[in-house]
Amino acid sequence: MPTTYQPGEVRRLRGPDGLPSFEADERPWSRRHVACQPVRGWLVEQVGGFSVDGLTEADVQALAAASGVPLTAEAADYRGRTPFGWVTTAHRTALAAEVDRILAARRPKRCRAGRCALCGCGRSTRWTRLRGWAWADGSRSATCEACTGLLRGVDPFDQTQVRLVALAAMAGMRWSRMLTSTAGRMRLFVEVGTADDRHAEARPWVFSREALDVLRDEAHVSNPGLVVDPIRRRLAEARLGRKYRAAEAAAPVDPLTALW
């Protein structure tokens, strides 16, 4: 069987089968078949018998730790010759159950408080209570995972900052205090959402579309350099140029201009 050896191994000490003896040397050594990959994701697939597509490296590491299933012969103290011969049905069942738990936690779900207080989306993988903002009936509001990340480090009781963050996210712009004047006219979903559509299915930033379109255009034209998307930035710069030229053409001509 082709094998690879790790540095520090004493090859001259072998067992009857010609392979290094487990008791031959006190120093640690290991050997690995050339078809095996020392990657945790590959090991989980071999032991569990399923694909790890959709799982991150962090998920795979947490999966192996939480399930308690040995992924290598060394961890299982297995001395046999059958590949993954230490794996049992119970091991595979434990791994599969842990995968189901991880994926279930990642599926977007609704919130009892209603849609996101900022963007108005109906489902998210995680919900966080938004202090300082309540629905019209006084009940608590919550934010989706994306909006919770946007508000990290922002005082939720400071309405100006919250509106500024919401405007930048809605318009696809970088956060800047130069947007403060426009942000003062921004409204969150928790302010305009009705009881009928509070628990409805919706995508982010689709409520009050006409008003949001007006604010988006205004923010883009007033600060085109903050627009993240390069195509939208160029369009905003062109519109700003046309706006300045129109203003200059409409400006009254000072009669003294031709006399001095």
Coordinates of N, CA, C and O in Angstrom, one line a residue, residues 118 147 149-155 158-181 183-184 186 205 219-220 223-229:
L118 N -36.1 47.9 9.7 CA -35.4 48.8 8.8 C -35.8 48.5 7.3 O -36.5 49.3 6.7
C147 N -29.4 43.9 8.6 CA -29.5 45.2 9.2 C -28.9 45.3 10.5 O -28.5 46.3 11.0
G149 N -26.2 43.9 11.4 CA -24.8 44.1 11.1 C -24.5 45.6 10.7 O -23.5 46.2 11.1
L150 N -25.5 46.2 10.0 CA -25.3 47.6 9.6 C -25.4 48.5 10.9 O -24.7 49.6 10.9
L151 N -26.2 48.1 11.8 CA -26.3 49.0 13.0 C -25.3 48.7 14.1 O -25.4 49.3 15.2
R152 N -24.4 47.8 13.8 CA -23.3 47.5 14.8 C -22.5 48.8 15.1 O -21.9 49.4 14.2
G153 N -22.5 49.2 16.4 CA -21.7 50.4 16.8 C -22.6 51.7 16.7 O -22.1 52.7 16.9
V154 N -23.8 51.5 16.3 CA -24.7 52.7 16.1 C -25.7 52.7 17.3 O -26.3 51.7 17.7
D155 N -25.9 53.9 17.9 CA -26.8 54.0 19.0 C -28.3 53.9 18.4 O -28.7 54.8 17.7
D158 N -30.5 57.0 18.7 CA -30.2 58.2 17.8 C -30.8 58.0 16.5 O -30.3 57.3 15.6
Q159 N -32.0 58.6 16.3 CA -32.8 58.4 15.1 C -32.0 58.9 13.9 O -32.1 58.3 12.8
T160 N -31.2 60.0 14.0 CA -30.5 60.5 12.9 C -29.5 59.5 12.3 O -29.4 59.2 11.1
Q161 N -28.8 58.8 13.2 CA -27.8 57.8 12.8 C -28.5 56.6 12.2 O -28.0 56.1 11.2
V162 N -29.5 56.2 12.8 CA -30.2 55.0 12.3 C -30.8 55.3 10.9 O -30.7 54.5 9.9
R163 N -31.4 56.5 10.7 CA -31.9 56.8 9.4 C -30.8 56.9 8.3 O -30.9 56.6 7.2
L164 N -29.6 57.5 8.8 CA -28.5 57.6 7.9 C -28.0 56.2 7.4 O -27.7 56.0 6.2
V165 N -27.9 55.3 8.3 CA -27.5 53.9 8.0 C -28.5 53.3 7.0 O -28.1 52.6 6.1
A166 N -29.8 53.5 7.3 CA -30.8 52.9 6.5 C -30.8 53.5 5.1 O -30.9 52.7 4.1
L167 N -30.6 54.8 5.0 CA -30.5 55.4 3.6 C -29.3 54.9 2.8 O -29.5 54.6 1.6
A168 N -28.2 54.8 3.5 CA -27.0 54.3 2.7 C -27.2 52.9 2.3 O -26.8 52.6 1.1
A169 N -27.8 52.1 3.1 CA -28.0 50.7 2.7 C -29.0 50.6 1.6 O -28.9 49.8 0.6
M170 N -30.1 51.3 1.7 CA -31.2 51.3 0.7 C -30.7 51.8 -0.7 O -31.0 51.3 -1.7
A171 N -29.8 52.9 -0.7 CA -29.4 53.5 -1.9 C -28.1 52.9 -2.4 O -27.7 53.3 -3.5
G172 N -27.5 51.9 -1.7 CA -26.3 51.3 -2.2 C -25.1 52.3 -2.2 O -24.3 52.4 -3.1
M173 N -25.0 53.0 -1.0 CA -23.9 54.0 -0.9 C -23.1 53.7 0.3 O -23.5 53.0 1.3
R174 N -21.9 54.3 0.3 CA -21.1 54.2 1.5 C -21.6 55.2 2.6 O -22.1 56.3 2.2
W175 N -21.5 54.8 3.8 CA -22.0 55.7 4.9 C -21.2 57.0 5.0 O -20.0 56.9 5.0
S176 N -21.9 58.1 5.1 CA -21.2 59.4 5.2 C -22.2 60.4 5.8 O -23.4 60.3 5.5
R177 N -21.7 61.3 6.6 CA -22.6 62.3 7.2 C -23.0 63.3 6.1 O -23.9 64.1 6.4
M178 N -22.4 63.3 4.9 CA -22.9 64.1 3.9 C -24.3 63.8 3.4 O -24.9 64.6 2.7
L179 N -24.8 62.6 3.8 CA -26.1 62.2 3.5 C -27.1 62.6 4.5 O -28.3 62.2 4.4
T180 N -26.7 63.3 5.6 CA -27.6 63.6 6.7 C -28.8 64.4 6.3 O -29.9 64.1 6.7
S181 N -28.7 65.3 5.4 CA -29.9 66.1 5.0 C -30.9 65.3 4.3 O -32.1 65.4 4.6
A183 N -31.1 62.0 4.7 CA -31.5 60.9 5.6 C -32.6 61.4 6.6 O -33.4 60.6 7.1
G184 N -32.7 62.7 6.8 CA -33.7 63.3 7.6 C -35.1 63.0 7.1 O -36.1 63.0 7.9
M186 N -35.8 60.2 5.5 CA -35.9 58.7 5.3 C -36.8 58.2 6.4 O -36.9 58.6 7.5
W205 N -36.3 46.5 1.2 CA -36.4 47.8 0.6 C -37.4 47.8 -0.5 O -37.2 48.4 -1.6
A219 N -30.2 61.1 -3.2 CA -28.9 60.8 -2.6 C -27.8 60.6 -3.6 O -26.7 61.0 -3.5
H220 N -28.1 59.9 -4.7 CA -27.2 59.6 -5.8 C -26.7 60.9 -6.4 O -25.5 61.1 -6.7
N223 N -24.6 63.2 -4.0 CA -23.2 62.6 -3.6 C -22.9 61.4 -4.5 O -22.8 60.3 -4.0
P224 N -22.6 61.6 -5.7 CA -22.3 60.5 -6.6 C -21.1 59.7 -6.2 O -21.0 58.5 -6.5
G225 N -20.1 60.4 -5.6 CA -18.9 59.7 -5.2 C -19.1 58.6 -4.2 O -18.2 57.8 -4.0
L226 N -20.2 58.6 -3.5 CA -20.5 57.7 -2.4 C -21.2 56.4 -3.0 O -21.4 55.4 -2.2
V227 N -21.6 56.5 -4.2 CA -22.4 55.3 -4.8 C -21.4 54.2 -5.0 O -20.3 54.3 -5.6
V228 N -21.7 53.0 -4.5 CA -20.8 51.8 -4.6 C -20.7 51.3 -6.0 O -19.7 51.0 -6.5
D229 N -21.9 51.1 -6.6 CA -21.9 50.5 -8.0 C -21.3 51.5 -9.0 O -21.8 52.6 -9.1

